[in-house]
GROMACS .gro file of C-alpha atoms in nm:
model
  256
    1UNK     CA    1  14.255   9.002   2.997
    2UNK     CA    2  13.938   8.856   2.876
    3UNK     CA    3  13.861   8.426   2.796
    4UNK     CA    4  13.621   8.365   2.476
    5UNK     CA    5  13.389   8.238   2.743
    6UNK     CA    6  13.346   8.633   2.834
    7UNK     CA    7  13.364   8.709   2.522
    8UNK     CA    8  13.092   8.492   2.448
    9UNK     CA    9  12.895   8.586   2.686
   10UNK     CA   10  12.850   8.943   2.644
   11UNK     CA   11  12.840   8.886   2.281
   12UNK     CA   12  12.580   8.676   2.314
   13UNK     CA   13  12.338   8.932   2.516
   14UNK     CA   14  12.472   9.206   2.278
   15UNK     CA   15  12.291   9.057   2.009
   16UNK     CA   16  12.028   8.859   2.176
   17UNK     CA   17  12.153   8.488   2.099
   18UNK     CA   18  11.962   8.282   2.335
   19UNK     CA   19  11.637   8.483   2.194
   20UNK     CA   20  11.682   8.469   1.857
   21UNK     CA   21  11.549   8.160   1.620
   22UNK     CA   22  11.760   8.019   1.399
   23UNK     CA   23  11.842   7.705   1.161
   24UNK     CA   24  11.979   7.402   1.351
   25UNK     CA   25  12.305   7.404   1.178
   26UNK     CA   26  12.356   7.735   1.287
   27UNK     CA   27  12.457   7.681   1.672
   28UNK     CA   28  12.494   8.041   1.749
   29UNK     CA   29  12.763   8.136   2.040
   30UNK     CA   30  13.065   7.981   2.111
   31UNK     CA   31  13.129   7.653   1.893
   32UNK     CA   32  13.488   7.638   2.033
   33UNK     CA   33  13.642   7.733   2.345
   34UNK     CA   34  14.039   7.781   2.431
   35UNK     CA   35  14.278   7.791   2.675
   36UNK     CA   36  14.414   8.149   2.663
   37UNK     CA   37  14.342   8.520   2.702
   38UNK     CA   38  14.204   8.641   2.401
   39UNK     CA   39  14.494   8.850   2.245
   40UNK     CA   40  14.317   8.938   1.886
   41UNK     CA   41  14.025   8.901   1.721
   42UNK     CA   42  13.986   8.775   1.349
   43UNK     CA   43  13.632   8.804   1.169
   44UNK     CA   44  13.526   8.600   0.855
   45UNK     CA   45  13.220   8.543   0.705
   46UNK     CA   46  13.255   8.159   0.640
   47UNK     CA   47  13.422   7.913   0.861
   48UNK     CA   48  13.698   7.750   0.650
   49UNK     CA   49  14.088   7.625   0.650
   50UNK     CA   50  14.120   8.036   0.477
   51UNK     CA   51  13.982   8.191   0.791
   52UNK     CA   52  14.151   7.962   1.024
   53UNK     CA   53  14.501   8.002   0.854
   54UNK     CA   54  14.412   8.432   0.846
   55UNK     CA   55  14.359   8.437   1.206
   56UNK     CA   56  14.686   8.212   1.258
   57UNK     CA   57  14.891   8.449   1.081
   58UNK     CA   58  14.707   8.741   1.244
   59UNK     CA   59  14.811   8.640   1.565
   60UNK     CA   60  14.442   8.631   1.642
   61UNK     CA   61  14.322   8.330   1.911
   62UNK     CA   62  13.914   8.459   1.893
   63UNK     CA   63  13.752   8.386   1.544
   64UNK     CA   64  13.417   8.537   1.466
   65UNK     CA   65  13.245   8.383   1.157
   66UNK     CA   66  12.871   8.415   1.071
   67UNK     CA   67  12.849   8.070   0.921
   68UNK     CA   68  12.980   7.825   1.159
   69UNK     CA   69  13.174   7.550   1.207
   70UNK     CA   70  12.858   7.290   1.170
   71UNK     CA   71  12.664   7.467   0.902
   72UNK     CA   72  12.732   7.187   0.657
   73UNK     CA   73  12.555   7.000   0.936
   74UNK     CA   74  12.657   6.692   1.185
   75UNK     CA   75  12.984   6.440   1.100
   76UNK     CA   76  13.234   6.303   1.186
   77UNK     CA   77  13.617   6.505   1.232
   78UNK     CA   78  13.738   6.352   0.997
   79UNK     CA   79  13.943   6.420   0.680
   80UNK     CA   80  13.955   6.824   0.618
   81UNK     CA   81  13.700   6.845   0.924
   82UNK     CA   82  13.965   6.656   1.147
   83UNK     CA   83  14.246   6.897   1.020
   84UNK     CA   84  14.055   7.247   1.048
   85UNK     CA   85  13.963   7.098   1.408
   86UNK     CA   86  14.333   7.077   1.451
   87UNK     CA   87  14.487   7.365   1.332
   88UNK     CA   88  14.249   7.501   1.584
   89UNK     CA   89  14.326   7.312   1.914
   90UNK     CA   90  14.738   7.347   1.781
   91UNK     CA   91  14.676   7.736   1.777
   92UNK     CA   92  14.436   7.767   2.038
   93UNK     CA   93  14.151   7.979   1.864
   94UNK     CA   94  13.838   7.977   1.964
   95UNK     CA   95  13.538   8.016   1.730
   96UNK     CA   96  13.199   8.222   1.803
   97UNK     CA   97  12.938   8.195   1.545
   98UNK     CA   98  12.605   8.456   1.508
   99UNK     CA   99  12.427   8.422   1.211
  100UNK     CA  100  12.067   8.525   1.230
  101UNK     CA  101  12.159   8.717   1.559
  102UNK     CA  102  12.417   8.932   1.324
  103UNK     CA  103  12.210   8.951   1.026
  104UNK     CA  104  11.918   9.118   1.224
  105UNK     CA  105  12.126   9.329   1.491
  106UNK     CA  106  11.988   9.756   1.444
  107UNK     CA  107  12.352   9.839   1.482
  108UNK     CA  108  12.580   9.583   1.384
  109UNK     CA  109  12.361   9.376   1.170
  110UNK     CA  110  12.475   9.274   0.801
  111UNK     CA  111  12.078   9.393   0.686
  112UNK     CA  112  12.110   9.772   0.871
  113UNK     CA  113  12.481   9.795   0.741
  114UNK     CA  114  12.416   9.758   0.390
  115UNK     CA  115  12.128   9.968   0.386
  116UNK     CA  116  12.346  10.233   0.510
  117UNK     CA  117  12.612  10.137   0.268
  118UNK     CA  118  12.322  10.179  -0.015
  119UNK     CA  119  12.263  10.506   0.090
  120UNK     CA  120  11.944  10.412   0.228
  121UNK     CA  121  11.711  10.501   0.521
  122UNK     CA  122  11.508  10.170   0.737
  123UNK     CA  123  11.194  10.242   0.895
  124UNK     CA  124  11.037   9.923   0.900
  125UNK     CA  125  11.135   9.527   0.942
  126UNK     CA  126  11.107   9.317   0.641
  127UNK     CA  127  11.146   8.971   0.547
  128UNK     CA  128  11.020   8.759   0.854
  129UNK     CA  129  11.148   8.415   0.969
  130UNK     CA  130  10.905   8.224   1.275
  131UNK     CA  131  10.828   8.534   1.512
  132UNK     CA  132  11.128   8.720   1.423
  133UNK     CA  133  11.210   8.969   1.083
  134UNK     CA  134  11.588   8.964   0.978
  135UNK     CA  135  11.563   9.227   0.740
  136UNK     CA  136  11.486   9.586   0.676
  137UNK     CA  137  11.332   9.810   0.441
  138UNK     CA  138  11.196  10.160   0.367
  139UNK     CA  139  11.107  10.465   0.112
  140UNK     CA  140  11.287  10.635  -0.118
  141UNK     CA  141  11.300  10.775  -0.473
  142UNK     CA  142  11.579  10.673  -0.693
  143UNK     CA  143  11.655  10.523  -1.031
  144UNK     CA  144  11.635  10.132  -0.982
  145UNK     CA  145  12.001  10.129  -1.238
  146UNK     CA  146  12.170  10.386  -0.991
  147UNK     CA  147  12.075  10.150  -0.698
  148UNK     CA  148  12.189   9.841  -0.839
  149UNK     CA  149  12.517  10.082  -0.970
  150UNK     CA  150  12.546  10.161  -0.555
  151UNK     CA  151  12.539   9.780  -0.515
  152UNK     CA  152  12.827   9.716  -0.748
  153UNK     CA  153  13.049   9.979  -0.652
  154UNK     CA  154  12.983   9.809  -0.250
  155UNK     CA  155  13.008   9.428  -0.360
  156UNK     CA  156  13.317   9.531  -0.669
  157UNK     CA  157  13.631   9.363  -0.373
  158UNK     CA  158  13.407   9.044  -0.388
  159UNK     CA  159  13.227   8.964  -0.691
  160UNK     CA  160  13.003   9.073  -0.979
  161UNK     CA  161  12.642   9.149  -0.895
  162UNK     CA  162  12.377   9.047  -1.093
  163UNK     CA  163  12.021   9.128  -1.126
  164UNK     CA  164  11.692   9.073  -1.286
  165UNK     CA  165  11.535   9.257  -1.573
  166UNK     CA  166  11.551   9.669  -1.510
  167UNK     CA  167  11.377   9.884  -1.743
  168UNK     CA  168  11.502  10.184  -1.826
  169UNK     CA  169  11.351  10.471  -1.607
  170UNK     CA  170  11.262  10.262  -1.358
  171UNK     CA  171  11.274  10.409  -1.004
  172UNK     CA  172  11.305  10.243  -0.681
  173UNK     CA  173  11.030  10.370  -0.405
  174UNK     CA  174  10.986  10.065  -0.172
  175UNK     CA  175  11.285   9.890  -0.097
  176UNK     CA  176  11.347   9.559   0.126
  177UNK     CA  177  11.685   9.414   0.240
  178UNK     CA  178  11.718   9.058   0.309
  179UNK     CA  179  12.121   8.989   0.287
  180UNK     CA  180  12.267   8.632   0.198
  181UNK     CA  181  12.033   8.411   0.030
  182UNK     CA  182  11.736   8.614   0.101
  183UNK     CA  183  11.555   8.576  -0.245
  184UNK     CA  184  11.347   8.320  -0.128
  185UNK     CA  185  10.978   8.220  -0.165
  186UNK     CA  186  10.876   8.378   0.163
  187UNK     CA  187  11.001   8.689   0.108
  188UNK     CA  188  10.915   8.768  -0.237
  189UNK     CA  189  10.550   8.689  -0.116
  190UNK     CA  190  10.639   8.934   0.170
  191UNK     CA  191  10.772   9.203  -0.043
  192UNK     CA  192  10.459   9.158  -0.321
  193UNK     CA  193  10.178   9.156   0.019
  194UNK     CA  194  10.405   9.527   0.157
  195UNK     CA  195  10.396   9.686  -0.221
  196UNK     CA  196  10.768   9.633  -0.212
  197UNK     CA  197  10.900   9.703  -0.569
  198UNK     CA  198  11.274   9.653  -0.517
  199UNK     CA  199  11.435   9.358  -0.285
  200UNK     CA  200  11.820   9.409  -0.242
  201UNK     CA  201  11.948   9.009  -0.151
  202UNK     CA  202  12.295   8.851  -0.163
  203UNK     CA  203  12.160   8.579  -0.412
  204UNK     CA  204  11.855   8.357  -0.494
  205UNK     CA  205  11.764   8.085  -0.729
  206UNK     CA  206  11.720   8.128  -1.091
  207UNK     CA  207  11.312   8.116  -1.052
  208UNK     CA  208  11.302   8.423  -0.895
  209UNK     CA  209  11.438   8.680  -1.173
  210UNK     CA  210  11.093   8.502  -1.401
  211UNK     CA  211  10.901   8.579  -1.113
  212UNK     CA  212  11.040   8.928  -1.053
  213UNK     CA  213  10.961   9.030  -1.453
  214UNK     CA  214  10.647   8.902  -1.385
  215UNK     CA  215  10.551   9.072  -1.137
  216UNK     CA  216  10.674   9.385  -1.136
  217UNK     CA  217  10.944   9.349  -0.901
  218UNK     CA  218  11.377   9.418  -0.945
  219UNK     CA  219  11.601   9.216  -0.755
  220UNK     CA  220  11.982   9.317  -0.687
  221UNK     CA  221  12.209   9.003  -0.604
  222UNK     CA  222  12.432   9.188  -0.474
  223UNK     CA  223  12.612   8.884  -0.360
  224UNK     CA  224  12.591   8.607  -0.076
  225UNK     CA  225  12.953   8.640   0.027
  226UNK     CA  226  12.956   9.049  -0.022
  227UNK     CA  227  12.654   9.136   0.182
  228UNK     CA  228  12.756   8.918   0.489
  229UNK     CA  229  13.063   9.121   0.540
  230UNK     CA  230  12.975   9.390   0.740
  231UNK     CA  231  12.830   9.228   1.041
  232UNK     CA  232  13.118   9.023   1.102
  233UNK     CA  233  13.375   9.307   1.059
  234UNK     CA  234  13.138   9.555   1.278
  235UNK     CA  235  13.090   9.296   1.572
  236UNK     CA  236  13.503   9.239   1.581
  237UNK     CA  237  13.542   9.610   1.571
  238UNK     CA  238  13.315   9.685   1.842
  239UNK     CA  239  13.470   9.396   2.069
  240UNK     CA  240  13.807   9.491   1.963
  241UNK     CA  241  13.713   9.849   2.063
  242UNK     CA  242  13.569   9.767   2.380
  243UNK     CA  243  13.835   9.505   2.515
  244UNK     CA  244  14.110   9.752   2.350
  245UNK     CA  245  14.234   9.434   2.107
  246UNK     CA  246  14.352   9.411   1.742
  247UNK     CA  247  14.108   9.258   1.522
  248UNK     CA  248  14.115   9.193   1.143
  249UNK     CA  249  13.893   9.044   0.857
  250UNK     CA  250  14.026   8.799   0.679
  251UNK     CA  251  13.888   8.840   0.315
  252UNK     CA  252  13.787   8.490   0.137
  253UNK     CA  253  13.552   8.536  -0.074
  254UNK     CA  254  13.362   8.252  -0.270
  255UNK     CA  255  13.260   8.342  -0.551
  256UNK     CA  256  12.881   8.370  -0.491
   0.00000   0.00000   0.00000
């Protein structure tokens, strides 16, 4: 039977950890080693007293998460930190964390996924962070409203989408993917430099449905939380799969 620190490991190659840039907080690979043989997998998106107490009563003793257990950054374990850190070392689960690995992965990777959910084809990387791109984008010819209605009926178990202004008529023939908070400043100046006319994030700040009117552009939030589903229930399936293991997703959404 296989330890997380297997697990880990081929994870980690799977995806390309130790290549892969990141944010400091993320501390992709395994935050949290245990004791036993894994016996079943639990995937969440978020890292959280929800996830911990779903993979507790799914018997599960390997937690996947895409945001970690230090994303909020370094302190001490105390207070609802100490207690998460406990139920943990009381259960003993051990937690792996990917986050840009997962979002950019061709396979498994939350970016790939939804495009596939959207009905839509990649042929080129979008949205670029240091000397990596995370996202993905492509052609295509549809009504902007029908994409953003795709969007809904994907993100409807989690949330409302939202998105900015959408005349009627529009249609949709350069699209970019950037999932989670992906509306940012770099790549809306990415997706205006490509002729991108449609950029399908999980959210962004207010600012950038102005600048989308004003430029031309749509934007479909389809939803931080929504859009950072798949690669965490894809990576747990395919290491479930491949170790022949239960997994399960433990659903706790946020809101955003």
């Amino acid at each position: 039977m296989s330890k997380s620190v297997d697990l880990a490991a081929y994870t980690d190659e799977l995806l390309h950890t130790g290549s892969t840039p990141d944010y400091p907080n993320a501390v992709n690979g395994l935050q949290l080693e245990n004791r036993s043989p894994i016996r079943a997998i639990a995937a969440a998106v978020d890292f959280s007293t929800r996830a911990i107490r779903g993979a507790i009563e799914n018997r599960a003793n390997f937690l996947i998460v895409h945001h970690g257990m230090f994303w909020g950054g370094v302190g001490s374990f105390t207070g609802p930190s100490y207690r998460t850190l406990q139920m943990l070392m009381e259960n003993d689960i051990a937690v792996y964390s990917s986050h840009l690995p997962l979002d950019r992965h061709p396979t498994l990777g939350n970016n790939a996924l939804l495009a596939a959910e959207l009905g839509l084809t990649p042929t080129d990387p979008f949205a670029r962070f240091q000397d990596i791109f995370i996202g993905t984008s492509g052609e295509s010819d549809i009504e902007t409203a029908s994409l953003a209605s795709r969007a809904r009926g994907f993100a409807k178990s989690y949330g409302e989408i939202r998105t900015s202004v959408i005349t009627t008529g529009r249609r949709t023939r350069k699209w970019g993917i950037c999932t989670g908070a992906g509306a940012s400043a770099e790549t809306l100046s990415e997706a205006s430099t490509r002729g991108i006319d449609t950029l399908i994030v999980g959210e962004g700040p207010h600012w950038t449905a102005i600048h989308a009117e004003e430029h031309g552009l749509a934007i479909i939030y389809a939803g931080h939380y929504a859009t950072e589903t798949l690669g965490v229930r894809a990576l747990a399936q395919h290491l479930a799969e491949r170790h022949e293991l239960p997994w399960s997703f433990i659903s706790a959404p946020t809101g955003l």
